[in-house]
Coordinates of C-alpha atoms in Angstrom, one line a residue:
X1 CA -12.9 31.9 46.6
X2 CA -9.0 32.4 46.0
X3 CA -7.1 32.2 49.6
X4 CA -5.3 35.3 50.8
X5 CA -2.1 34.3 49.7
X6 CA -3.1 34.3 46.0
X7 CA -4.9 37.4 46.0
X8 CA -1.7 39.1 47.7
X9 CA 0.0 37.3 44.7
X10 CA -2.4 38.7 42.2
X11 CA -2.0 42.2 43.4
X12 CA 1.9 42.1 43.1
X13 CA 1.5 40.7 39.7
X14 CA -0.9 43.3 38.5
X15 CA 1.1 46.2 40.4
X16 CA 4.1 44.6 38.6
X17 CA 2.5 44.7 35.2
X18 CA 1.1 48.0 35.8
X19 CA 4.7 49.4 36.7
X20 CA 6.1 47.8 33.7
X21 CA 3.7 49.3 30.9
X22 CA 4.3 52.8 32.8
X23 CA 7.8 52.6 32.1
X24 CA 7.6 51.5 28.9
X25 CA 5.0 54.2 28.5
X26 CA 7.3 56.8 29.7
X27 CA 10.6 55.6 27.9
X28 CA 12.7 58.6 26.7
X29 CA 12.4 59.1 23.3
X30 CA 15.7 59.0 21.3
X31 CA 17.7 61.9 21.9
X32 CA 17.2 63.2 18.3
X33 CA 13.9 64.0 18.8
X34 CA 14.5 66.1 22.0
X35 CA 17.7 68.1 21.0
X36 CA 16.7 68.8 17.3
X37 CA 16.5 72.4 16.4
X38 CA 15.4 73.4 12.4
X39 CA 18.3 75.8 12.5
X40 CA 21.3 73.8 11.7
X41 CA 20.1 72.6 8.3
X42 CA 17.4 75.3 7.4
X43 CA 18.1 79.2 7.3
X44 CA 17.1 81.6 9.3
X45 CA 16.9 82.6 12.8
X46 CA 14.4 80.2 15.0
X47 CA 12.6 80.3 18.3
X48 CA 11.3 77.7 19.8
X49 CA 7.6 77.7 21.1
X50 CA 5.8 76.5 23.8
X51 CA 4.4 72.6 22.8
X52 CA 1.5 71.7 22.1
X53 CA -0.7 68.9 23.6
X54 CA -0.1 65.6 22.1
X55 CA -2.5 62.8 21.5
X56 CA -3.2 59.7 19.9
X57 CA -3.7 58.2 16.7
X58 CA -6.2 55.2 16.5
X59 CA -5.0 53.6 13.1
X60 CA -7.1 50.7 13.5
X61 CA -4.4 48.0 13.5
X62 CA -3.7 49.5 17.0
X63 CA -3.2 52.8 18.6
X64 CA -0.4 55.2 18.7
X65 CA 0.7 56.7 21.7
X66 CA 1.5 60.7 22.0
X67 CA 4.9 60.8 21.8
X68 CA 5.8 64.6 21.7
X69 CA 5.2 67.9 20.0
X70 CA 7.3 71.1 19.4
X71 CA 7.4 74.1 17.6
X72 CA 9.7 77.0 16.1
X73 CA 8.9 80.1 14.3
X74 CA 11.4 81.8 12.1
X75 CA 11.6 85.8 11.9
X76 CA 9.1 85.7 8.7
X77 CA 6.5 83.8 10.3
X78 CA 7.3 80.8 9.0
X79 CA 6.2 77.9 11.4
X80 CA 7.7 74.2 11.8
X81 CA 6.2 71.7 13.8
X82 CA 7.7 68.4 14.9
X83 CA 5.1 65.7 16.0
X84 CA 5.9 62.3 16.8
X85 CA 4.3 59.0 18.1
X86 CA 5.2 55.2 19.2
X87 CA 3.0 52.6 17.3
X88 CA 2.9 49.2 18.7
X89 CA 3.4 46.0 16.5
X90 CA 1.2 46.9 12.8
X91 CA 0.0 50.2 14.1
X92 CA 3.4 51.9 12.7
X93 CA 2.6 50.2 9.2
X94 CA -1.0 50.8 9.1
X95 CA 0.0 54.8 9.6
X96 CA 2.5 54.6 7.0
X97 CA -0.1 53.1 4.4
X98 CA -2.2 55.8 6.0
X99 CA -0.2 58.6 4.2
X100 CA 0.4 57.0 1.5
X101 CA -3.3 56.6 0.5
X102 CA -3.9 60.3 1.9
X103 CA -1.1 61.1 -0.7
X104 CA -2.8 59.2 -3.5
X105 CA -6.7 60.8 -2.4
X106 CA -5.2 64.4 -2.3
X107 CA -3.0 63.8 -5.2
X108 CA 1.2 64.8 -5.5
X109 CA 1.7 68.4 -4.7
X110 CA 3.3 70.5 -7.1
X111 CA 7.2 70.6 -6.4
X112 CA 6.9 68.2 -3.5
X113 CA 10.4 66.1 -3.5
X114 CA 11.0 63.0 -1.6
X115 CA 14.1 63.1 0.9
X116 CA 13.8 59.9 2.2
X117 CA 13.7 57.6 -0.5
X118 CA 9.9 57.4 -1.4
X119 CA 9.7 56.7 2.3
X120 CA 8.0 60.3 3.2
X121 CA 4.8 61.3 2.1
X122 CA 4.0 64.7 1.4
X123 CA 0.8 66.3 0.7
X124 CA -0.6 70.1 1.7
X125 CA -3.7 70.4 4.2
X126 CA -4.8 74.2 4.1
X127 CA -1.6 76.2 3.7
X128 CA 0.4 74.1 5.4
X129 CA 3.2 71.3 3.7
X130 CA 2.7 67.7 5.8
X131 CA 5.9 65.8 5.7
X132 CA 5.5 62.1 7.1
X133 CA 7.0 59.2 7.4
X134 CA 7.0 55.9 9.7
X135 CA 10.4 54.5 11.0
X136 CA 10.8 51.7 13.2
X137 CA 8.1 52.2 16.3
X138 CA 7.8 55.8 15.4
X139 CA 5.8 57.9 13.4
X140 CA 7.1 61.7 12.5
X141 CA 5.0 64.5 11.0
X142 CA 7.3 67.9 10.1
X143 CA 4.5 70.3 9.2
X144 CA 5.8 73.6 8.0
X145 CA 3.4 76.7 6.7
X146 CA 5.3 79.6 5.1
X147 CA 3.1 83.1 4.4
X148 CA 6.0 84.4 2.4
X149 CA 6.8 81.3 0.3
X150 CA 5.3 79.1 -2.6
X151 CA 4.1 75.1 -1.5
X152 CA 7.2 74.1 -3.0
X153 CA 9.6 76.2 -1.6
X154 CA 7.8 75.7 2.1
X155 CA 7.8 72.2 1.9
X156 CA 11.3 71.9 0.9
X157 CA 12.2 73.2 3.8
X158 CA 11.4 70.3 5.9
X159 CA 13.6 68.2 3.7
X160 CA 16.9 68.9 5.1
X161 CA 15.5 68.1 8.6
X162 CA 13.9 65.1 7.4
X163 CA 17.2 63.5 6.8
X164 CA 19.1 64.5 10.1
X165 CA 16.0 63.1 12.2
X166 CA 15.7 60.0 10.2
X167 CA 19.7 59.3 10.8
X168 CA 19.3 59.9 14.5
X169 CA 16.1 57.4 15.1
X170 CA 16.7 53.6 14.9
X171 CA 16.4 51.6 11.6
X172 CA 15.5 52.9 8.4
X173 CA 12.0 54.8 6.6
X174 CA 9.5 52.7 6.0
X175 CA 8.9 52.7 2.0
X176 CA 5.2 52.1 2.0
X177 CA 2.5 51.7 -1.1
X178 CA 0.0 49.5 -2.2
X179 CA 2.0 46.3 -3.3
X180 CA 3.0 44.3 0.2
X181 CA 6.3 43.6 0.5
X182 CA 7.8 40.6 -1.9
X183 CA 9.2 38.8 1.2
X184 CA 5.5 39.2 2.9
X185 CA 3.9 37.5 -0.6
X186 CA 6.5 35.0 -0.8
X187 CA 6.0 34.0 3.5
X188 CA 2.4 34.0 2.3
X189 CA 2.3 31.6 -0.4
X190 CA 4.8 29.2 1.4
X191 CA 2.5 29.1 4.4
X192 CA -0.4 28.5 2.7
X193 CA 1.7 25.7 0.7
X194 CA 2.9 24.5 3.8
X195 CA -0.9 24.0 5.2
X196 CA -2.0 22.5 2.1
X197 CA 0.0 21.1 -0.5
X198 CA 3.0 20.6 2.1
X199 CA 0.9 18.9 4.8
X200 CA -0.6 16.5 2.3
X201 CA 2.7 15.3 0.9
X202 CA 4.1 15.0 4.5
X203 CA 0.8 12.6 5.6
X204 CA 1.7 10.6 2.5
X205 CA 5.2 10.0 3.1
X206 CA 4.8 9.0 6.3
X207 CA 1.9 6.3 5.7
X208 CA 3.6 5.3 2.1
X209 CA 3.5 1.7 2.3
X210 CA 7.2 0.1 2.1
X211 CA 7.2 -3.6 -0.2
X212 CA 9.6 -6.6 -0.2
X213 CA 11.5 -6.1 -3.6
X214 CA 12.4 -9.7 -3.6
X215 CA 16.2 -9.4 -3.7
X216 CA 16.5 -13.5 -2.9
X217 CA 14.4 -14.1 -6.3
X218 CA 16.7 -15.0 -9.0
X219 CA 13.6 -13.6 -11.2
X220 CA 13.8 -10.2 -10.1
X221 CA 15.6 -7.2 -10.6
X222 CA 15.5 -4.0 -8.1
X223 CA 15.2 -0.7 -9.8
X224 CA 15.6 1.6 -6.8
X225 CA 18.8 2.5 -7.7
X226 CA 17.9 3.4 -11.1
X227 CA 14.7 5.6 -10.2
X228 CA 17.0 7.9 -8.1
X229 CA 19.9 8.2 -10.5
X230 CA 16.6 9.0 -13.0
X231 CA 15.1 11.5 -10.4
X232 CA 18.5 13.3 -9.6
X233 CA 19.3 13.5 -13.3
X234 CA 15.9 14.9 -13.8
X235 CA 16.5 17.4 -10.5
X236 CA 19.9 18.4 -12.6
X237 CA 17.7 19.0 -16.0
X238 CA 15.2 21.5 -14.4
X239 CA 18.4 23.3 -12.9
X240 CA 20.2 23.4 -16.0
X241 CA 17.1 25.0 -17.3
X242 CA 16.9 27.4 -14.4
X243 CA 20.3 28.8 -14.3
X244 CA 20.2 29.2 -18.3
X245 CA 17.2 31.6 -18.0
X246 CA 18.6 33.3 -15.0
X247 CA 22.2 34.0 -17.3
X248 CA 19.8 36.3 -19.2
X249 CA 19.6 38.6 -16.7
X250 CA 23.7 39.7 -15.9
X251 CA 23.7 39.4 -19.9
X252 CA 20.8 42.0 -20.0
X253 CA 22.3 44.2 -17.4
X254 CA 25.8 44.4 -20.0
X255 CA 23.7 45.2 -22.9
X256 CA 21.5 47.9 -21.7
X257 CA 24.2 49.4 -18.9
X258 CA 27.2 49.9 -21.2
X259 CA 27.6 53.7 -19.2
X260 CA 29.0 51.8 -16.2
X261 CA 32.4 51.1 -17.7
X262 CA 34.2 48.4 -19.2
X263 CA 35.1 46.7 -16.0
X264 CA 31.3 46.3 -14.9
X265 CA 30.6 45.5 -18.2
X266 CA 33.0 42.5 -18.6
X267 CA 32.1 41.3 -15.0
X268 CA 28.5 41.0 -15.8
X269 CA 29.6 39.3 -19.3
X270 CA 31.8 36.8 -17.4
X271 CA 29.0 36.2 -14.5
X272 CA 26.5 35.4 -17.9
X273 CA 29.2 33.4 -19.6
X274 CA 29.9 31.9 -16.1
X275 CA 26.2 30.6 -15.8
X276 CA 25.4 29.4 -19.5
X277 CA 28.7 26.8 -19.1
X278 CA 27.2 25.7 -15.9
X279 CA 23.9 25.2 -17.6
X280 CA 25.1 23.4 -20.3
X281 CA 27.1 21.2 -18.4
X282 CA 24.7 20.0 -16.2
X283 CA 22.4 19.5 -19.2
X284 CA 24.7 17.3 -20.6
X285 CA 26.0 15.3 -17.9
X286 CA 22.1 14.8 -16.8
X287 CA 21.0 13.3 -20.1
X288 CA 19.4 10.4 -19.5
X289 CA 17.1 7.6 -21.9
X290 CA 13.9 8.1 -19.9
X291 CA 14.2 12.1 -20.1
X292 CA 13.2 14.4 -22.9
X293 CA 10.0 13.9 -25.5
X294 CA 8.5 10.5 -25.7
X295 CA 8.0 11.2 -28.9
X296 CA 10.3 13.1 -32.1
X297 CA 9.1 16.7 -33.1
X298 CA 9.0 15.5 -36.6
X299 CA 6.4 12.6 -35.5
X300 CA 4.4 15.2 -33.7
X301 CA 4.0 17.5 -36.2
X302 CA 3.1 14.8 -38.7
X303 CA 0.6 13.3 -36.4
X304 CA -1.4 16.4 -36.0
X305 CA -3.7 16.6 -38.1
X306 CA -6.6 19.2 -37.5
X307 CA -10.5 18.4 -36.5
X308 CA -12.8 20.6 -34.9
X309 CA -12.4 18.8 -31.3
X310 CA -8.5 18.8 -32.0
X311 CA -9.0 22.7 -32.8
X312 CA -11.0 23.4 -29.7
X313 CA -8.1 21.6 -27.5
X314 CA -5.6 23.9 -28.8
X315 CA -7.7 27.1 -28.2
X316 CA -8.1 26.0 -24.5
X317 CA -4.1 25.3 -24.7
X318 CA -3.8 28.6 -26.4
X319 CA -5.9 30.7 -23.8
X320 CA -3.8 29.3 -20.9
X321 CA -0.6 30.4 -22.9
X322 CA -2.3 33.9 -22.7
X323 CA -2.8 34.1 -18.9
X324 CA 0.5 32.8 -18.3
X325 CA 1.9 35.8 -20.3
X326 CA -0.3 38.1 -18.7
X327 CA -0.2 36.5 -15.4
X328 CA 2.6 39.0 -13.6
X329 CA 0.6 41.9 -14.7
X330 CA -2.6 40.5 -13.5
X331 CA -1.0 39.5 -9.9
X332 CA 0.2 43.4 -9.8
X333 CA -3.1 44.8 -10.3
X334 CA -5.0 42.2 -7.6
X335 CA -2.3 43.7 -5.0
X336 CA -3.0 47.1 -5.8
X337 CA -6.5 46.2 -5.8
X338 CA -5.8 44.6 -2.3
X339 CA -3.8 47.2 -1.2
X340 CA -6.8 49.8 -1.5
X341 CA -9.0 47.8 -0.2
X342 CA -6.9 47.6 3.2
X343 CA -5.6 51.4 3.0
X344 CA -9.8 52.1 2.9
X345 CA -10.4 50.8 6.3
X346 CA -14.0 50.3 5.6
X347 CA -13.7 46.2 5.0
X348 CA -11.8 45.3 8.1
X349 CA -9.4 43.8 6.2
X350 CA -5.7 43.6 7.6
X351 CA -2.6 43.4 5.7
X352 CA -2.0 39.9 6.5
X353 CA -5.6 38.8 5.6
X354 CA -4.9 40.2 2.0
X355 CA -1.8 38.4 1.8
X356 CA -3.1 35.1 2.8
X357 CA -6.5 36.2 0.3
X358 CA -3.8 37.0 -2.4
X359 CA -2.0 33.2 -1.8
X360 CA -5.4 31.3 -1.7
X361 CA -6.2 33.0 -5.4
X362 CA -2.7 31.7 -6.8
X363 CA -3.5 28.4 -6.0
X364 CA -7.2 28.8 -7.3
X365 CA -6.0 30.0 -10.6
X366 CA -3.4 27.6 -10.6
X367 CA -6.0 24.4 -9.7
X368 CA -8.4 26.1 -12.5
X369 CA -5.4 26.1 -14.7
X370 CA -4.5 22.7 -14.1
X371 CA -8.0 21.6 -15.3
X372 CA -8.6 23.6 -18.1
X373 CA -5.2 22.2 -18.9
X374 CA -6.5 18.5 -18.7
X375 CA -9.5 19.5 -20.5
X376 CA -7.5 20.9 -23.4
X377 CA -4.8 17.9 -23.1
X378 CA -8.0 15.3 -23.7
X379 CA -9.8 17.1 -27.0
X380 CA -6.3 17.4 -28.6
X381 CA -5.5 13.4 -27.9
X382 CA -5.5 11.0 -30.6
X383 CA -7.8 7.8 -30.9
X384 CA -6.1 4.3 -31.1
X385 CA -6.1 4.6 -35.2
X386 CA -4.8 8.0 -35.6
X387 CA -2.2 6.9 -33.6
X388 CA -1.5 3.7 -35.3
X389 CA -1.1 5.5 -38.9
X390 CA 0.5 8.6 -37.4
X391 CA 3.3 6.3 -35.7
X392 CA 5.1 3.7 -38.3
X393 CA 6.6 1.9 -35.2
X394 CA 4.7 -1.4 -34.1
X395 CA 2.1 -0.8 -31.9
X396 CA 1.9 -1.9 -28.1
X397 CA -1.7 -3.0 -27.0
X398 CA -2.7 -2.2 -23.2
X399 CA -5.3 -4.5 -21.7
X400 CA -6.9 -3.3 -18.0
X401 CA -10.1 -3.7 -16.5
X402 CA -11.7 -0.3 -17.3
X403 CA -12.0 0.0 -13.3
X404 CA -8.1 0.2 -13.4
X405 CA -8.2 3.9 -14.9
X406 CA -8.7 5.1 -11.8
X407 CA -5.2 4.1 -10.1
X408 CA -3.1 6.6 -9.4
X409 CA 0.2 7.4 -8.0
X410 CA 2.0 9.9 -6.0
X411 CA 2.7 12.8 -7.9
X412 CA 5.9 13.4 -9.4
X413 CA 7.8 15.9 -12.0
X414 CA 7.0 13.0 -14.6
X415 CA 3.6 13.9 -13.8
X416 CA 3.7 16.9 -15.6
X417 CA 3.5 18.0 -19.0
X418 CA 3.3 21.2 -20.4
X419 CA 4.5 24.9 -19.2
X420 CA 1.3 25.3 -17.2
X421 CA 1.6 22.2 -15.4
X422 CA 5.3 22.7 -15.1
X423 CA 5.9 26.2 -13.5
X424 CA 2.1 25.7 -11.1
X425 CA 2.4 21.8 -10.3
X426 CA 4.1 22.7 -6.9
X427 CA 0.7 24.8 -6.0
X428 CA -1.8 22.0 -6.9
X429 CA -3.4 20.3 -3.8
X430 CA -3.7 17.0 -5.5
X431 CA -1.0 15.2 -4.9
X432 CA -1.5 12.2 -7.3
X433 CA -1.2 11.8 -10.5
X434 CA -3.0 9.0 -12.8
X435 CA -0.8 6.0 -13.4
X436 CA -2.2 5.3 -16.8
X437 CA -0.7 8.2 -17.9
X438 CA 2.9 7.6 -16.4
X439 CA 2.5 4.1 -18.1
X440 CA 1.8 5.3 -21.5
X441 CA 4.5 7.6 -21.4
X442 CA 6.8 5.4 -20.0
X443 CA 5.6 2.7 -23.0
X444 CA 5.4 5.5 -25.5
X445 CA 9.3 5.7 -26.0
X446 CA 8.9 2.3 -27.9
X447 CA 6.2 2.5 -29.6
X448 CA 2.0 4.2 -30.1
X449 CA 0.3 2.7 -27.1
X450 CA -3.1 2.0 -27.7
X451 CA -6.2 0.9 -25.7
X452 CA -10.1 0.4 -25.8
X453 CA -12.2 2.9 -24.8
X454 CA -15.0 1.9 -21.9
X455 CA -19.0 1.9 -23.4
X456 CA -20.1 5.6 -23.8
X457 CA -17.1 7.2 -23.4
X458 CA -17.2 10.4 -25.4
X459 CA -14.2 12.1 -25.1
X460 CA -11.4 9.7 -24.0
X461 CA -8.7 9.9 -20.5
X462 CA -5.4 10.7 -20.9
X463 CA -2.9 8.2 -21.2
X464 CA -3.2 5.5 -23.9
X465 CA -4.7 6.0 -27.6
X466 CA -8.1 4.9 -27.2
X467 CA -11.1 4.2 -29.1
X468 CA -14.5 2.6 -29.0
X469 CA -15.5 -0.9 -30.8
X470 CA -18.4 -2.1 -31.6
X471 CA -19.9 -4.5 -29.0
X472 CA -20.3 -7.5 -31.0
X473 CA -17.0 -8.3 -32.5
X474 CA -14.8 -5.9 -30.3
X475 CA -12.6 -8.8 -28.9
X476 CA -11.8 -10.3 -32.9
X477 CA -10.1 -6.5 -32.9
X478 CA -8.4 -6.7 -29.8
X479 CA -7.2 -10.5 -31.2
X480 CA -5.8 -8.7 -34.5
X481 CA -4.3 -5.8 -32.4
X482 CA -2.7 -8.4 -30.4
X483 CA -1.5 -10.7 -32.8
X484 CA 0.6 -7.5 -34.8
X485 CA 1.8 -6.1 -31.6
X486 CA 5.1 -5.4 -30.5
X487 CA 4.0 -6.1 -26.4
X488 CA 0.8 -7.0 -25.2
X489 CA 0.7 -4.9 -21.7
X490 CA -2.1 -6.6 -19.5
X491 CA -2.9 -4.7 -16.1
X492 CA -2.4 -7.3 -13.7
X493 CA -3.6 -5.9 -10.0
X494 CA -6.8 -5.2 -11.5
X495 CA -9.8 -4.3 -8.7
X496 CA -12.0 -6.5 -10.5
X497 CA -12.1 -9.2 -12.9
X498 CA -14.9 -8.5 -15.4
X499 CA -15.7 -10.5 -18.6
X500 CA -14.3 -8.2 -20.7
X501 CA -10.5 -8.7 -19.0
X502 CA -11.5 -12.8 -18.7
X503 CA -12.0 -12.3 -22.4
X504 CA -8.9 -10.9 -23.2
X505 CA -7.0 -13.0 -20.4
X506 CA -8.1 -16.3 -22.0
X507 CA -7.3 -14.9 -25.9
X508 CA -3.8 -14.3 -24.6
X509 CA -3.2 -17.6 -23.4
X510 CA -4.8 -19.7 -25.8
X511 CA -4.5 -17.6 -29.2
X512 CA -1.4 -15.6 -29.0
X513 CA 1.3 -17.5 -30.6
X514 CA 4.0 -14.8 -30.1
X515 CA 4.0 -14.7 -26.4
X516 CA 5.6 -11.5 -26.1
X517 CA 3.2 -10.2 -22.9
X518 CA 4.1 -7.6 -20.0
X519 CA 2.4 -7.8 -16.4
X520 CA 2.0 -4.6 -14.9
X521 CA 1.6 -4.7 -11.2
X522 CA -0.3 -1.5 -10.9
X523 CA -0.6 0.6 -7.2
X524 CA -2.9 0.3 -4.7
X525 CA -3.4 2.4 -1.6
X526 CA -2.5 -0.1 1.0
X527 CA -0.8 -3.7 0.8
X528 CA -4.1 -5.2 1.7
X529 CA -5.7 -3.9 -1.4
X530 CA -2.6 -5.0 -3.4
X531 CA -2.5 -8.7 -2.3
X532 CA -6.1 -9.0 -3.2
X533 CA -6.1 -7.5 -6.7
X534 CA -3.1 -9.8 -7.2
X535 CA -4.3 -12.7 -6.0
X536 CA -7.7 -12.1 -7.8
X537 CA -5.6 -12.1 -11.0
X538 CA -3.9 -15.2 -10.3
X539 CA -7.1 -16.9 -9.4
X540 CA -8.6 -15.7 -13.0
X541 CA -5.4 -17.4 -15.1
X542 CA -4.4 -20.2 -12.6
X543 CA -5.7 -22.5 -15.2
X544 CA -3.6 -21.0 -18.0
X545 CA 0.3 -22.9 -18.7
X546 CA 1.5 -19.3 -19.2
X547 CA 1.2 -18.2 -15.9
X548 CA 1.1 -21.5 -14.2
X549 CA 4.6 -20.6 -12.7
X550 CA 3.4 -17.7 -11.2
X551 CA 0.8 -19.4 -9.5
X552 CA 2.7 -22.3 -7.9
X553 CA 5.5 -19.5 -7.0
X554 CA 4.3 -16.1 -6.6
X555 CA 6.3 -13.3 -6.8
X556 CA 7.3 -10.8 -4.0
X557 CA 4.5 -7.6 -3.8
X558 CA 7.2 -5.3 -4.5
X559 CA 7.3 -6.3 -8.0
X560 CA 6.3 -3.9 -10.9
X561 CA 6.8 -5.5 -14.1
X562 CA 6.8 -9.1 -15.4
X563 CA 8.3 -9.8 -18.7
X564 CA 7.3 -12.7 -20.3
X565 CA 10.0 -14.7 -22.3
X566 CA 8.6 -17.3 -24.1
X567 CA 12.4 -17.8 -25.8
X568 CA 13.6 -19.4 -23.0
X569 CA 10.2 -21.6 -22.1
X570 CA 6.9 -21.1 -22.5
X571 CA 5.6 -19.8 -19.0
X572 CA 8.9 -18.2 -18.1
X573 CA 8.8 -14.6 -16.0
X574 CA 11.1 -12.4 -15.3
X575 CA 10.7 -9.2 -13.3
X576 CA 11.6 -5.8 -11.9
X577 CA 10.8 -4.5 -8.6
X578 CA 11.3 -1.6 -6.1
X579 CA 10.4 -1.1 -2.2
X580 CA 8.2 1.6 -3.2
X581 CA 5.8 2.2 -6.2
X582 CA 6.2 5.6 -7.7
X583 CA 6.3 7.3 -10.8
X584 CA 9.6 7.0 -10.8
X585 CA 10.3 3.0 -9.6
X586 CA 7.4 2.4 -12.4
X587 CA 9.3 4.4 -15.1
X588 CA 12.9 2.8 -14.5
X589 CA 11.1 -0.7 -14.3
X590 CA 9.2 -0.3 -17.7
X591 CA 12.0 1.0 -19.7
X592 CA 14.1 -1.7 -18.7
X593 CA 11.6 -4.3 -19.0
X594 CA 11.0 -2.9 -22.5
X595 CA 14.7 -2.1 -23.0
X596 CA 15.5 -6.1 -22.2
X597 CA 12.5 -7.4 -24.1
X598 CA 14.1 -6.7 -27.3
X599 CA 17.2 -9.0 -26.5
X600 CA 14.5 -11.5 -25.0
X601 CA 12.0 -11.8 -27.7
X602 CA 14.4 -11.7 -30.6
X603 CA 14.4 -15.5 -31.2
X604 CA 11.5 -16.5 -32.6
X605 CA 9.0 -18.9 -31.1
X606 CA 7.4 -21.9 -32.9
X607 CA 3.8 -21.0 -32.9
X608 CA 3.1 -24.7 -33.5
X609 CA 5.1 -25.9 -29.7
X610 CA 3.4 -22.4 -28.1
X611 CA 0.2 -22.9 -28.9
X612 CA 0.2 -26.8 -28.2
X613 CA 1.4 -26.4 -24.7
X614 CA -0.6 -23.4 -24.1
X615 CA -3.9 -25.3 -24.4
X616 CA -2.3 -28.9 -23.4

């Protein structure tokens, strides 16, 4: 049991709370409510009558306490009543929404005019004209009943008094409607993003491993600075697009509002020219060889050969384009429906619940659109034979263990392709991208990237252009592709070394005479998994002279790309590294490696010497 001193203390706290609550309930209303009279703004002689008994109003979001009621009567029998309530929290907003919903159900009263910019709802109850609005924590109602006037004239009698009362109250009248405030929608989306996408990004950023870039190894060149420059230039290009689109608004204002005068027209035109100039300057300054389209438009048009599968993929992407075009109108309709549900009161849904539901719907639609977008792109992609015939440049052959198709890198702007992904990618809670897509997009600047599909594949996954090969002679076809390839890119951090990859590595080491090989040390979730994967690869190739230097003297774990330079010496490798494994660092490393390969592979390699040394 509590001691006497605790009982006394609790009683004192309860008494203080009751006293403060009573003081708050009995707080004096604003002077305008106690001193107001319709006489100064409404013609006639008014006589104030006895005040009616005030009553509380339950809004479902809280109870509005009775404030007061005052009544006047004019000599012609016109009655004028002022009622007000004090509403805590969301109760004031709920009361404003209820008045708006009442106006929708009853309909716009003929001749009713808003005097407070749409904040005051005017409707008819029997023979009386009711004008009500909400301002700060006060709900105000003006009731006029005119036996000798039309409804429109009677409703107009409360217009000027409404302005006088609104001017004397704190704050401004609340303009309500079916749509929640834009700031509330944005805050709901931001809150949902922080709880889902933002939290995932923060956790991934906090636990991301840092690697040794091998700064003291003369074989390695770090690309961290190049990757940062690539990222900032990419952001600059996106900013240029946004500013360029935003510059259309002052231009439209100048064209559509010529009646505002020459000065205003010139000002709007000047803002347009300034924003357009900034956009063009940003676009020019932020040019980068790794940004922009990977394949020229004329090559894409040449490669656009119709087929039932590709037509189906185009139809899916067309549907997404239509959804994007009607998305704003659909969002408004959904918001109106949610507004009706909230204002109806029967569902028990609050305004905050409706906003969060709308935010969840936006995220769900973004994810669904992302999946449909990827399905459409998979249906439209070329197989290896189509890619070779459509692009005359020397091919790039990609060899990997089929399990490496699951390798992922943290999501970035480089992984977003197409309008849908660009607009909704930030809402997608899936914060990873398939590594092969990043790799293929970086390599596509130098030639068509081809690979072999796993057995039983119906639709190839995005990335390299793939095809199925017969089980009996698949290696012979891979060897033919490798002999004529501009480069053979090998995944050198595989999850497993299967017999197929073993055979391909043996073919490269013993039969490939040109030696144009690029090793890609792909990403893994942790350093331990990466070290195990690289060790697995080195164990599989330790007997081949081409890879012997890598086995005897392993590179740092921050290495991303290794380039074989047979013109310097068979088994000589040059690499590019970074502290983090991201889409930006891999793209920068691949670009520098392939650019360097043009010079490194320019001198011919004698086939006899290469093969003799390889099989020695």
